[in-house]
Amino acid sequence: MKMSKMYIRTLREAPAEAVLPSHIYMLRAGMIRKLVSGVYGYMPLGYRVLRKIENIVREEMDAEGGQEILMSALQPAELWEESGRWSAYGPEMWRVNDRNDREFCLGPTHEEIFTDIIRKEVSSHRQLPVILYQIQTKYRDEARPRFGLMRSREFIMKDAYSFDKDEAGLDESYKKMYDAYGRIFTRCGLDFRPVEADNGAIGGSGSHEFTALADNGESSIAYCEACNMAATDESAVCKDAEPSDEVMLPMEEVFTPGTKTIDAVAEYLGMDKKQTIKALLYETYDDDMKVNGYVAAFVRGDREVNELKLANVLGVAEYAIAFADESKMAEITGCVGGFTGPRGLKNCKVVVDSELTGLKNLCAGANKADHHIKNLNYERDYTADIAANIKMIKEGDPCPVCGAPVKMTRGIEVGQVFKLGTKYSKPMGAVYKDQNMKEHDIVMGCYGVGVSRTFAAVVEQHHDDDGIIWPPAVAPYHVIITVVKANDDVQMSLAEKMEAELAKQGIEVMLDDRDERPGVKFKDADLIGIPVRITVGKRAPEGIVEYKLRKESEKTELTADEAVKSAIEFIMQEINVR
Ligand code: ATP
Ligand code: MG
């Protein structure tokens, strides 16, 4: 297609709010445009990329026997009440009422809807297994929409749901989807890792996240080179330190002026941070997001709290717990900012990390300004409402599987697969009859790919200082033919001849015939990131052109025929990686 006729507007600079390269380049290359915070539209080039990703997803789902359907984004509250998630889902759910005040939501996910379809239409074991999927727009009123398509409030997800007779069937469906995900992200050109994950609000008994490795990613992964363990930091188990067999020393209150942090108190008292106890103060919320309780969580001084694990042991949703307003909490519980310890708090839940129960003679805040208590021992000096593993794994901690030191890396969660079991089928009555007419709950799995987030992740991994470098399989066009002088008939006719030859082989070509300086055209081609650039310039009368791959700096002069042949070979080879 001729660029002079295309609807493309590139920008020299992106708005200041764009900080990640992917967000900056997608805006600058004119791929997406923002409507309001967390809501974007796809412009022609961006929409082509999106459809290519969708088609890769579609092909791989179909290859595993998935069948595509399309359900509405609008979902009636009643179905969510049946599963118990109408109140459990929290403020991320986009709730709307119709003119008769009937409640709906704009679906953040579709477990209830697919379960409803199946329970109405499946009754016999002969109809199972089934895998249904859709590629559809989801809505989540994210607390902090950011990074463009990476965390938006409206986004495109592929969600698949499997329905099996039993756990063994679920294991098979899960493996099919897991394998398909590997092929999807490979074909999209991503460097990714499947990692063990928490089931979160979706529920169920087993889960993996597919994480595209990226320094800017919001997910943190713990992995072990000795045994191949890989898990999200939230789900990885951080092992307790060995219990100590030291003799318990007498408790002692000490004056520690101004030592509000662990670093400060450890330095002041000349102790290792591992001998101290760190306090983290939280408040919890009811369904109307009003504060309904306080929680003081304690971990060893050199550790951090894993808030997901904390929420899980408290039995509250992740959104229903956050750092407390300390002055209010102090009035009610007796905690003292910077000097809070587990001994002597009132009107709050005390949650102590399991490891602290085995360690001896630790130092914690005295719940009194400028004072700490030394030689504090669990049971003798303080107890907990809950003692459980609530600590976050970090670089160098022992691997929960083999004990070798773990490494940490960051990434973007592009997909997640879950074993749901009967979490939805049981409350919603999705059952089938076996050969003996005996009824069983259908066993389910669910599988999501963030299609629009994958778009952003590909750009995050494939760019340089000049712009995007598309892997050919998801590039908006494969080849750009840049005509140096568009009003030169010889140059234009050679370019058009090459375009026609490439198109015949299914290669998608952009022909830059704009009346711009060559420098502007090259800059745009680099920014947009088309994998192959063929420049037609002053040697056109001899049939010679310049051939360059976006990912390489080297340019070569070839005959037009050779350039066409090289482009076809390169694109075909790259697209067929499976
Ligand atoms: P996150 O932890 O990043 O909020 P999630 O675990 O809540 O995501 P899932 O329910 O697993 O998300 O949804 C399936 C996929 O949808 C995710 O793996 C991710 O790729 C994508 N996704 C989720 N939330 C968003 C969002 N706000 N914007 C874009 N993509 C998203
Ligand atoms: Mg997820």
Coordinates of C-alpha atoms and ligand atoms in Angstrom, one line a residue:
M1 CA 0.0 0.0 0.0
K2 CA 1.2 3.5 -0.8
M3 CA 2.1 5.5 2.3
S4 CA 0.8 8.7 0.8
K5 CA -2.7 7.2 1.0
M6 CA -2.3 5.6 4.4
Y7 CA -3.7 7.0 7.6
I8 CA -0.5 7.2 9.7
R9 CA 0.7 10.0 11.9
T10 CA 4.0 9.5 13.6
L11 CA 5.0 11.8 16.4
R12 CA 8.4 13.3 17.2
E13 CA 7.7 13.0 20.9
A14 CA 5.3 11.0 23.1
P15 CA 3.3 12.6 25.9
A16 CA 5.2 12.9 29.2
E17 CA 3.1 10.3 30.9
A18 CA 4.5 7.6 28.6
V19 CA 7.6 6.2 30.4
L20 CA 8.1 2.7 29.1
P21 CA 9.7 2.3 25.6
S22 CA 6.7 0.2 24.4
H23 CA 4.2 2.9 25.4
I24 CA 6.4 5.7 23.9
Y25 CA 7.0 3.9 20.6
M26 CA 3.4 2.7 20.1
L27 CA 2.2 6.3 20.5
R28 CA 5.0 7.8 18.4
A29 CA 4.6 5.2 15.6
G30 CA 0.9 6.0 15.5
M31 CA -0.1 2.5 16.4
I32 CA -2.5 3.5 19.3
R33 CA -4.2 6.6 20.6
K34 CA -5.5 7.3 24.1
L35 CA -9.1 8.1 24.7
V36 CA -9.0 8.4 28.5
S37 CA -6.8 6.9 31.2
G38 CA -6.4 3.2 30.5
V39 CA -8.6 3.2 27.4
Y40 CA -6.9 3.1 23.9
G41 CA -7.9 2.9 20.3
Y42 CA -5.9 1.0 17.6
M43 CA -4.9 3.0 14.5
P44 CA -4.4 1.1 11.2
L45 CA -0.8 -0.1 11.8
G46 CA -1.6 -1.0 15.4
Y47 CA -4.7 -2.8 14.5
R48 CA -2.8 -4.9 11.9
V49 CA -0.4 -6.0 14.7
L50 CA -3.3 -6.8 17.0
R51 CA -5.0 -9.0 14.4
K52 CA -1.8 -10.8 13.7
I53 CA -1.4 -11.7 17.4
E54 CA -5.0 -12.7 17.6
N55 CA -4.6 -15.0 14.6
I56 CA -1.6 -16.7 16.1
V57 CA -3.6 -17.2 19.2
R58 CA -6.5 -18.5 17.2
E59 CA -4.4 -20.9 15.2
E60 CA -2.8 -22.4 18.2
M61 CA -6.1 -22.7 20.1
D62 CA -7.7 -24.4 17.1
A63 CA -4.7 -26.7 16.8
E64 CA -5.5 -28.1 20.3
G65 CA -9.2 -28.5 19.5
G66 CA -10.4 -25.2 21.0
Q67 CA -13.6 -23.9 19.4
E68 CA -14.1 -20.2 19.1
I69 CA -17.2 -18.4 20.3
L70 CA -18.0 -14.8 21.1
M71 CA -19.8 -13.8 24.2
S72 CA -21.0 -10.3 25.3
A73 CA -19.0 -8.1 27.5
L74 CA -22.2 -7.3 29.4
Q75 CA -22.9 -9.8 32.1
P76 CA -25.9 -10.1 34.5
A77 CA -25.1 -9.8 38.2
E78 CA -27.2 -12.9 39.0
L79 CA -24.6 -15.3 37.5
W80 CA -21.9 -13.7 39.6
E81 CA -24.1 -14.0 42.7
E82 CA -24.3 -17.8 42.0
S83 CA -20.6 -18.2 42.1
G84 CA -20.2 -15.8 45.0
R85 CA -18.0 -13.4 43.1
W86 CA -20.4 -10.4 42.8
S87 CA -19.3 -9.2 46.2
A88 CA -15.9 -10.9 46.3
Y89 CA -14.5 -9.3 43.1
G90 CA -14.2 -5.8 44.5
P91 CA -13.7 -2.4 43.0
E92 CA -12.0 -3.6 39.8
M93 CA -15.3 -4.8 38.5
W94 CA -17.0 -2.3 36.3
R95 CA -20.6 -2.3 37.4
V96 CA -23.5 -0.9 35.4
N97 CA -27.3 -0.7 35.8
D98 CA -29.9 -0.8 33.1
R99 CA -32.9 1.5 32.9
N100 CA -34.9 -0.8 35.2
D101 CA -32.0 -0.8 37.7
R102 CA -31.1 -4.4 36.9
E103 CA -27.4 -4.9 37.8
F104 CA -24.8 -5.9 35.2
C105 CA -21.0 -5.8 34.9
L106 CA -18.7 -5.3 32.0
G107 CA -16.9 -8.6 32.2
P108 CA -13.4 -8.7 33.7
T109 CA -13.3 -12.4 32.9
H110 CA -16.0 -15.0 31.8
E111 CA -15.9 -18.1 34.0
E112 CA -19.6 -17.7 35.1
I113 CA -20.8 -17.0 31.5
F114 CA -19.1 -20.1 30.0
T115 CA -20.1 -22.3 32.9
D116 CA -23.7 -21.1 32.3
I117 CA -23.6 -22.0 28.6
I118 CA -22.3 -25.5 29.4
R119 CA -24.6 -26.3 32.3
K120 CA -27.6 -25.6 30.0
E121 CA -26.4 -27.6 27.1
V122 CA -24.2 -30.4 28.4
S123 CA -25.7 -33.3 30.2
S124 CA -23.9 -36.5 29.1
H125 CA -20.3 -37.7 29.4
R126 CA -20.4 -38.1 25.6
Q127 CA -20.4 -34.4 25.2
L128 CA -17.1 -34.0 27.1
P129 CA -14.4 -32.9 27.0
V130 CA -14.9 -29.4 25.4
I131 CA -12.6 -26.4 25.1
L132 CA -14.3 -23.1 24.2
Y133 CA -12.5 -19.8 23.8
Q134 CA -13.1 -16.3 22.7
I135 CA -11.0 -13.2 21.8
Q136 CA -12.9 -10.4 23.4
T137 CA -12.8 -7.1 25.1
K138 CA -12.5 -7.1 28.9
Y139 CA -13.0 -4.4 31.4
R140 CA -11.2 -3.9 34.7
D141 CA -11.4 -0.6 36.6
E142 CA -7.7 -0.9 37.5
A143 CA -6.6 1.2 40.5
R144 CA -3.6 2.5 38.5
P145 CA -3.9 2.0 34.8
R146 CA -0.5 2.6 33.3
F147 CA 2.1 1.8 30.7
G148 CA -0.4 2.1 27.8
L149 CA -1.7 -1.3 26.7
M150 CA 0.3 -3.1 29.5
R151 CA -2.2 -2.3 32.2
S152 CA -5.3 -0.7 30.8
R153 CA -9.0 -0.6 31.9
E154 CA -10.3 -1.9 28.6
F155 CA -8.2 -4.7 27.0
I156 CA -8.3 -7.6 24.7
M157 CA -8.0 -11.1 26.2
K158 CA -8.2 -14.5 24.7
D159 CA -10.0 -16.6 27.4
A160 CA -10.5 -20.3 27.0
Y161 CA -12.4 -22.6 29.3
S162 CA -12.0 -26.4 29.4
F163 CA -14.7 -28.8 30.6
D164 CA -13.7 -32.3 31.5
K165 CA -15.2 -35.4 33.2
D166 CA -12.5 -35.7 35.8
E167 CA -9.1 -34.5 37.1
A168 CA -7.2 -36.7 34.6
G169 CA -9.1 -35.0 31.8
L170 CA -8.4 -31.6 33.2
D171 CA -4.7 -32.5 33.4
E172 CA -4.8 -33.3 29.6
S173 CA -6.7 -30.1 28.7
Y174 CA -4.3 -28.1 30.9
K175 CA -1.3 -29.5 29.1
K176 CA -2.8 -28.8 25.7
M177 CA -3.3 -25.1 26.7
Y178 CA 0.1 -24.9 28.4
D179 CA 1.8 -26.2 25.2
A180 CA -0.3 -23.9 23.0
Y181 CA 0.8 -21.0 25.1
G182 CA 4.4 -21.9 24.6
R183 CA 3.9 -21.9 20.8
I184 CA 1.9 -18.6 20.8
F185 CA 4.5 -16.6 22.7
T186 CA 7.4 -18.2 20.6
R187 CA 5.7 -17.3 17.4
C188 CA 5.1 -13.7 18.7
G189 CA 8.9 -13.5 19.1
L190 CA 8.9 -13.3 22.9
D191 CA 11.6 -14.4 25.3
F192 CA 9.4 -15.8 28.0
R193 CA 9.2 -18.3 30.9
P194 CA 6.3 -20.3 32.3
V195 CA 6.4 -20.0 36.1
E196 CA 4.3 -21.4 38.9
A197 CA 1.7 -18.9 40.1
D198 CA -0.9 -18.2 42.7
N199 CA -4.6 -18.9 41.7
G200 CA -5.7 -15.4 43.0
A201 CA -9.3 -14.3 42.8
I202 CA -9.9 -16.9 40.0
G203 CA -9.5 -19.8 42.5
G204 CA -8.7 -23.4 41.9
S205 CA -5.8 -25.7 42.5
G206 CA -2.9 -25.1 40.2
S207 CA -1.6 -22.4 37.9
H208 CA 1.2 -21.1 35.7
E209 CA 1.9 -17.6 34.5
F210 CA 3.7 -17.0 31.2
T211 CA 6.0 -14.1 31.7
A212 CA 7.8 -12.2 29.0
L213 CA 11.2 -11.2 30.5
A214 CA 11.6 -7.5 30.8
D215 CA 13.4 -5.2 33.2
N216 CA 10.4 -2.9 33.3
G217 CA 7.9 -5.7 33.9
E218 CA 5.6 -5.5 36.9
S219 CA 6.0 -9.2 37.8
S220 CA 8.9 -10.5 39.8
I221 CA 10.0 -14.1 39.3
A222 CA 12.2 -16.3 41.5
Y223 CA 14.0 -19.0 39.7
C224 CA 16.7 -21.6 40.4
E225 CA 19.4 -22.6 38.0
A226 CA 20.1 -25.8 39.9
C227 CA 16.7 -27.4 39.7
N228 CA 14.6 -25.3 37.2
M229 CA 12.2 -24.1 39.8
A230 CA 10.5 -20.9 38.6
A231 CA 7.6 -19.1 40.3
T232 CA 6.2 -15.7 40.8
D233 CA 7.7 -14.1 43.9
E234 CA 4.2 -14.0 45.3
S235 CA 3.7 -17.7 45.0
A236 CA 7.2 -19.0 45.7
V237 CA 7.7 -20.4 49.2
C238 CA 10.3 -18.5 51.2
K239 CA 11.7 -21.1 53.6
D240 CA 12.0 -20.4 57.3
A241 CA 15.5 -20.0 58.7
E242 CA 16.5 -22.9 61.0
P243 CA 15.1 -22.5 64.5
S244 CA 17.7 -21.3 67.0
D245 CA 18.7 -23.3 70.0
E246 CA 20.2 -20.3 71.9
V247 CA 19.3 -19.9 75.5
M248 CA 16.5 -17.4 76.1
L249 CA 17.9 -14.2 77.7
P250 CA 15.9 -11.9 80.0
M251 CA 13.7 -9.4 78.1
E252 CA 15.1 -5.9 78.3
E253 CA 13.6 -2.5 77.3
V254 CA 16.2 -0.2 75.7
F255 CA 16.2 3.5 74.9
T256 CA 16.7 3.8 71.1
P257 CA 16.0 7.5 70.3
G258 CA 14.9 8.3 66.7
T259 CA 15.5 4.8 65.4
K260 CA 12.4 4.5 63.3
T261 CA 13.7 2.1 60.7
I262 CA 15.3 -1.4 61.0
D263 CA 18.5 -0.1 59.6
A264 CA 18.6 2.7 62.2
V265 CA 17.9 0.4 65.2
A266 CA 20.2 -2.3 64.0
E267 CA 23.0 0.2 63.7
Y268 CA 22.2 1.9 67.0
L269 CA 22.3 -1.3 68.9
G270 CA 25.1 -2.8 66.8
M271 CA 23.1 -5.9 65.8
D272 CA 22.5 -7.8 62.6
K273 CA 19.1 -7.0 61.0
K274 CA 18.4 -10.7 61.2
Q275 CA 18.1 -10.3 65.0
T276 CA 15.3 -7.7 64.7
I277 CA 11.6 -7.9 64.0
K278 CA 10.0 -5.6 61.4
A279 CA 6.4 -4.4 61.8
L280 CA 4.1 -3.7 58.9
L281 CA 0.7 -2.1 59.7
Y282 CA -2.4 -2.7 57.6
E283 CA -6.1 -1.9 57.6
T284 CA -8.8 -4.1 56.1
Y285 CA -12.0 -3.1 54.4
D286 CA -15.6 -4.3 54.1
D287 CA -17.6 -4.5 50.9
D288 CA -18.2 -0.7 50.9
M289 CA -14.4 -0.2 51.3
K290 CA -14.9 1.1 54.9
V291 CA -12.1 0.2 57.4
N292 CA -13.3 -2.8 59.4
G293 CA -10.1 -3.9 61.2
Y294 CA -6.4 -3.5 61.7
V295 CA -3.6 -6.0 61.2
A296 CA 0.0 -5.8 62.5
A297 CA 2.3 -8.2 60.5
F298 CA 5.8 -9.1 61.7
V299 CA 8.7 -10.5 59.8
R300 CA 12.4 -10.8 60.5
G301 CA 14.1 -7.4 60.0
D302 CA 15.8 -8.2 56.7
R303 CA 12.6 -9.6 55.1
E304 CA 9.6 -8.1 53.4
V305 CA 5.9 -9.1 53.8
N306 CA 4.3 -11.1 50.9
E307 CA 1.0 -9.2 50.9
L308 CA -0.8 -11.9 48.8
K309 CA 0.1 -14.5 51.4
L310 CA -0.9 -12.2 54.2
A311 CA -4.3 -11.6 52.6
N312 CA -4.7 -15.4 52.0
V313 CA -3.9 -16.3 55.7
L314 CA -6.3 -13.5 56.8
G315 CA -9.0 -14.8 54.4
V316 CA -9.5 -11.4 52.9
A317 CA -9.4 -10.4 49.2
E318 CA -6.2 -8.7 48.0
Y319 CA -8.0 -5.4 47.3
A320 CA -9.5 -5.4 50.9
I321 CA -6.2 -4.8 52.6
A322 CA -3.7 -1.9 52.4
F323 CA -1.2 0.0 54.6
A324 CA -3.0 1.6 57.5
D325 CA -3.4 5.2 58.4
E326 CA -0.9 4.9 61.2
S327 CA -2.2 7.7 63.5
K328 CA -5.7 6.2 63.5
M329 CA -4.4 2.7 64.0
A330 CA -2.2 4.0 66.9
E331 CA -5.2 5.3 68.8
I332 CA -7.1 2.0 68.5
T333 CA -4.3 -0.5 68.9
G334 CA -1.5 1.1 70.8
C335 CA 1.1 0.8 68.0
V336 CA 3.7 3.6 67.8
G337 CA 5.0 4.5 64.3
G338 CA 8.6 3.3 64.0
F339 CA 8.5 1.5 67.3
T340 CA 5.8 -1.1 66.9
G341 CA 6.4 -4.6 68.2
P342 CA 4.3 -7.7 68.7
R343 CA 4.0 -7.4 72.5
G344 CA 1.1 -5.6 74.0
L345 CA -1.0 -4.6 71.0
K346 CA -4.7 -4.5 71.3
N347 CA -7.8 -4.5 69.0
C348 CA -5.9 -5.8 66.0
K349 CA -4.9 -9.1 64.5
V350 CA -1.3 -9.9 65.1
V351 CA 0.2 -12.0 62.3
V352 CA 3.7 -13.3 62.9
D353 CA 5.8 -14.9 60.2
S354 CA 6.3 -18.6 61.0
E355 CA 10.1 -18.2 61.1
L356 CA 9.9 -15.8 64.0
T357 CA 8.4 -18.5 66.2
G358 CA 11.7 -20.5 66.1
L359 CA 14.2 -17.7 66.5
K360 CA 15.5 -16.5 69.8
N361 CA 16.3 -13.2 71.5
L362 CA 15.1 -10.8 68.9
C363 CA 14.7 -7.1 69.1
A364 CA 11.3 -5.4 68.3
G365 CA 9.6 -2.1 68.9
A366 CA 8.3 -1.6 72.4
N367 CA 5.0 0.2 71.4
K368 CA 6.5 3.2 73.2
A369 CA 8.2 6.1 71.4
D370 CA 12.0 5.8 71.2
H371 CA 12.1 2.4 72.8
H372 CA 12.7 -1.2 71.7
I373 CA 12.6 -4.5 73.5
K374 CA 15.6 -6.8 73.3
N375 CA 15.6 -10.6 73.8
L376 CA 12.0 -11.0 72.8
N377 CA 10.9 -14.7 72.4
Y378 CA 7.8 -16.1 70.9
E379 CA 5.4 -17.7 73.4
R380 CA 7.4 -16.6 76.4
D381 CA 6.9 -12.8 75.6
Y382 CA 4.3 -12.5 72.9
T383 CA 1.9 -14.6 70.8
A384 CA 0.1 -14.2 67.6
D385 CA -3.5 -14.5 66.3
I386 CA -1.9 -16.2 63.2
A387 CA 1.6 -17.6 62.8
A388 CA 2.1 -18.4 59.2
N389 CA 4.6 -18.1 56.3
I390 CA 3.9 -14.5 55.1
K391 CA 7.4 -13.6 53.9
M392 CA 8.5 -12.7 50.4
I393 CA 11.3 -14.6 48.7
K394 CA 14.3 -12.6 47.6
E395 CA 17.6 -13.1 45.7
G396 CA 19.8 -15.5 47.4
D397 CA 17.2 -17.2 49.6
P398 CA 17.2 -21.0 49.5
C399 CA 15.2 -22.5 46.6
P400 CA 12.0 -24.1 48.1
V401 CA 12.6 -27.2 46.0
C402 CA 16.4 -27.9 46.2
G403 CA 17.9 -25.3 48.6
A404 CA 20.3 -23.7 46.1
P405 CA 20.3 -19.9 46.2
V406 CA 17.5 -18.5 44.1
K407 CA 17.8 -15.7 41.5
M408 CA 15.2 -13.0 40.7
T409 CA 14.2 -11.5 37.5
R410 CA 11.4 -9.3 36.2
G411 CA 8.8 -9.7 33.5
I412 CA 5.4 -9.0 32.1
E413 CA 2.6 -11.5 32.7
V414 CA 1.3 -12.2 29.2
G415 CA -0.8 -15.2 30.0
Q416 CA -2.0 -17.4 32.8
V417 CA -3.5 -20.9 33.0
F418 CA -5.5 -22.3 35.9
K419 CA -6.9 -25.6 37.0
L420 CA -10.2 -24.6 38.4
G421 CA -11.6 -28.0 39.4
T422 CA -15.2 -27.7 40.4
K423 CA -14.9 -24.1 41.9
Y424 CA -17.5 -22.8 39.4
S425 CA -19.3 -26.0 38.3
K426 CA -20.3 -27.0 41.8
P427 CA -22.0 -23.8 43.0
M428 CA -23.5 -23.2 39.5
G429 CA -24.7 -26.8 39.1
A430 CA -22.8 -27.7 35.9
V431 CA -23.0 -31.5 35.9
Y432 CA -22.9 -34.5 33.6
K433 CA -24.2 -38.0 33.8
D434 CA -21.8 -41.0 33.4
Q435 CA -22.5 -44.3 31.7
N436 CA -24.4 -45.4 34.7
M437 CA -26.5 -42.2 34.8
K438 CA -24.7 -41.1 37.9
E439 CA -24.2 -37.3 38.2
H440 CA -20.8 -35.6 38.6
D441 CA -19.6 -32.0 38.7
I442 CA -17.8 -31.0 35.5
V443 CA -14.1 -30.3 36.1
M444 CA -12.9 -27.0 34.6
G445 CA -9.8 -25.1 33.7
C446 CA -9.4 -21.5 32.4
Y447 CA -6.7 -20.0 30.3
G448 CA -6.1 -16.3 29.5
V449 CA -3.8 -14.5 27.1
G450 CA -3.5 -10.8 27.4
V451 CA -3.6 -10.1 23.6
S452 CA -3.2 -6.4 23.9
R453 CA -0.6 -6.7 26.6
T454 CA 1.3 -9.2 24.4
F455 CA 1.4 -6.4 21.8
A456 CA 3.1 -4.1 24.3
A457 CA 5.4 -6.9 25.6
V458 CA 6.7 -7.6 22.1
V459 CA 7.6 -3.9 21.7
E460 CA 9.2 -3.8 25.1
Q461 CA 11.5 -6.7 24.0
H462 CA 12.0 -5.6 20.4
H463 CA 13.2 -2.0 20.1
D464 CA 16.3 0.2 19.9
D465 CA 16.8 4.0 20.2
D466 CA 15.2 4.6 16.8
G467 CA 12.0 2.7 17.3
I468 CA 10.4 -0.7 17.1
I469 CA 12.0 -3.8 15.5
W470 CA 9.0 -6.1 14.7
P471 CA 9.5 -9.8 14.7
P472 CA 8.1 -10.5 11.1
A473 CA 5.3 -12.7 12.3
V474 CA 3.6 -9.8 14.1
A475 CA 4.9 -6.8 12.0
P476 CA 2.2 -4.6 10.6
Y477 CA 3.9 -4.9 7.2
H478 CA 6.8 -7.1 6.2
V479 CA 8.7 -4.8 3.8
I480 CA 8.9 -1.1 3.3
I481 CA 10.1 0.2 0.0
T482 CA 11.4 3.7 0.4
V483 CA 11.4 5.7 -2.8
V484 CA 14.0 8.4 -2.4
K485 CA 12.4 10.7 -5.1
A486 CA 8.7 9.9 -5.5
N487 CA 8.3 12.1 -8.5
D488 CA 11.0 10.2 -10.4
D489 CA 9.2 7.9 -12.8
V490 CA 12.1 5.4 -13.0
Q491 CA 12.3 5.0 -9.2
M492 CA 8.6 4.8 -8.8
S493 CA 8.1 2.2 -11.5
L494 CA 10.9 0.0 -10.2
A495 CA 9.4 0.3 -6.7
E496 CA 5.9 -0.6 -7.9
K497 CA 7.3 -3.6 -9.8
M498 CA 9.0 -4.9 -6.7
E499 CA 5.8 -4.3 -4.6
A500 CA 3.8 -6.4 -7.1
E501 CA 6.3 -9.2 -7.1
L502 CA 6.4 -9.3 -3.3
A503 CA 2.7 -9.1 -3.0
K504 CA 2.3 -12.1 -5.3
Q505 CA 4.2 -14.2 -2.7
G506 CA 2.0 -13.0 0.1
I507 CA 4.5 -10.4 1.4
E508 CA 2.9 -7.3 2.8
V509 CA 4.5 -4.1 1.5
M510 CA 4.3 -0.5 2.4
L511 CA 5.6 1.8 -0.3
D512 CA 6.8 5.1 0.9
D513 CA 6.0 7.5 -1.9
R514 CA 5.5 10.5 0.2
D515 CA 6.9 13.8 -0.8
E516 CA 9.3 14.0 2.1
R517 CA 13.1 14.1 2.5
P518 CA 14.7 10.7 2.5
G519 CA 15.9 11.3 6.1
V520 CA 12.3 11.7 7.3
K521 CA 11.3 8.5 5.5
F522 CA 14.1 6.5 7.0
K523 CA 13.3 7.8 10.5
D524 CA 9.7 6.8 10.1
A525 CA 10.5 3.4 8.7
D526 CA 12.8 2.8 11.7
L527 CA 10.2 4.1 14.2
I528 CA 7.4 2.0 12.8
G529 CA 9.8 -1.0 12.7
I530 CA 9.2 -2.7 9.4
P531 CA 11.6 -5.7 9.3
V532 CA 12.9 -5.2 5.8
R533 CA 13.7 -1.9 4.1
I534 CA 14.4 -1.7 0.4
T535 CA 15.5 1.8 -0.8
V536 CA 15.0 2.7 -4.4
G537 CA 17.2 5.7 -5.3
K538 CA 19.7 7.0 -7.8
R539 CA 20.8 3.6 -9.1
A540 CA 17.2 2.7 -10.1
P541 CA 18.0 3.2 -13.8
E542 CA 20.6 0.3 -13.4
G543 CA 18.0 -1.8 -11.5
I544 CA 20.1 -1.5 -8.3
V545 CA 18.5 -1.0 -4.8
E546 CA 19.6 -0.9 -1.2
Y547 CA 18.5 -3.8 1.1
K548 CA 18.5 -3.5 4.8
L549 CA 17.1 -5.4 7.8
R550 CA 15.7 -3.3 10.6
K551 CA 17.5 -5.4 13.2
E552 CA 20.9 -5.0 11.5
S553 CA 22.9 -1.8 10.6
E554 CA 24.5 -3.2 7.5
K555 CA 23.1 -2.1 4.1
T556 CA 23.8 -4.0 0.9
E557 CA 23.3 -3.0 -2.8
L558 CA 21.5 -5.7 -4.7
T559 CA 19.6 -6.0 -8.0
A560 CA 15.9 -5.5 -7.6
D561 CA 15.4 -9.2 -8.2
E562 CA 17.9 -10.2 -5.6
A563 CA 16.3 -7.8 -3.1
V564 CA 12.9 -9.3 -3.7
K565 CA 14.2 -12.8 -3.4
S566 CA 16.1 -12.0 -0.1
A567 CA 13.1 -10.4 1.4
I568 CA 10.8 -13.3 0.6
E569 CA 13.3 -15.8 2.0
F570 CA 13.9 -13.8 5.2
I571 CA 10.2 -13.2 5.9
M572 CA 9.1 -16.8 5.1
Q573 CA 11.8 -18.2 7.3
E574 CA 11.0 -15.9 10.2
I575 CA 7.3 -16.4 10.1
N576 CA 7.5 -20.2 10.1
V577 CA 9.2 -20.6 13.4
R578 CA 6.9 -22.8 15.4
Ligands
ATP1 P1 -2.4 -8.7 36.7 O1 -1.8 -9.6 37.8 O2 -1.3 -8.2 35.7 O3 -3.3 -7.7 37.1 P2 -4.2 -10.8 36.3 O4 -3.4 -11.9 36.9 O5 -5.3 -10.2 37.1 O6 -3.2 -9.7 35.8 P3 -5.7 -12.6 34.6 O7 -7.0 -12.6 35.3 O8 -4.8 -13.8 34.8 O9 -4.9 -11.3 34.9 O10 -5.9 -12.3 33.1 C1 -5.3 -13.0 32.0 C2 -4.4 -12.1 31.2 O11 -5.0 -10.9 30.8 C3 -3.2 -11.7 32.0 O12 -2.2 -12.7 32.0 C4 -2.7 -10.5 31.3 O13 -1.9 -10.8 30.2 C5 -4.0 -9.9 30.8 N1 -4.4 -8.7 31.6 C6 -4.9 -8.7 32.9 N2 -5.2 -7.5 33.3 C7 -4.8 -6.7 32.3 C8 -4.9 -5.2 32.1 N3 -5.4 -4.4 33.1 N4 -4.5 -4.7 30.9 C9 -4.0 -5.5 30.0 N5 -3.9 -6.9 30.1 C10 -4.3 -7.4 31.2
MG2 MG -3.0 -13.5 36.0

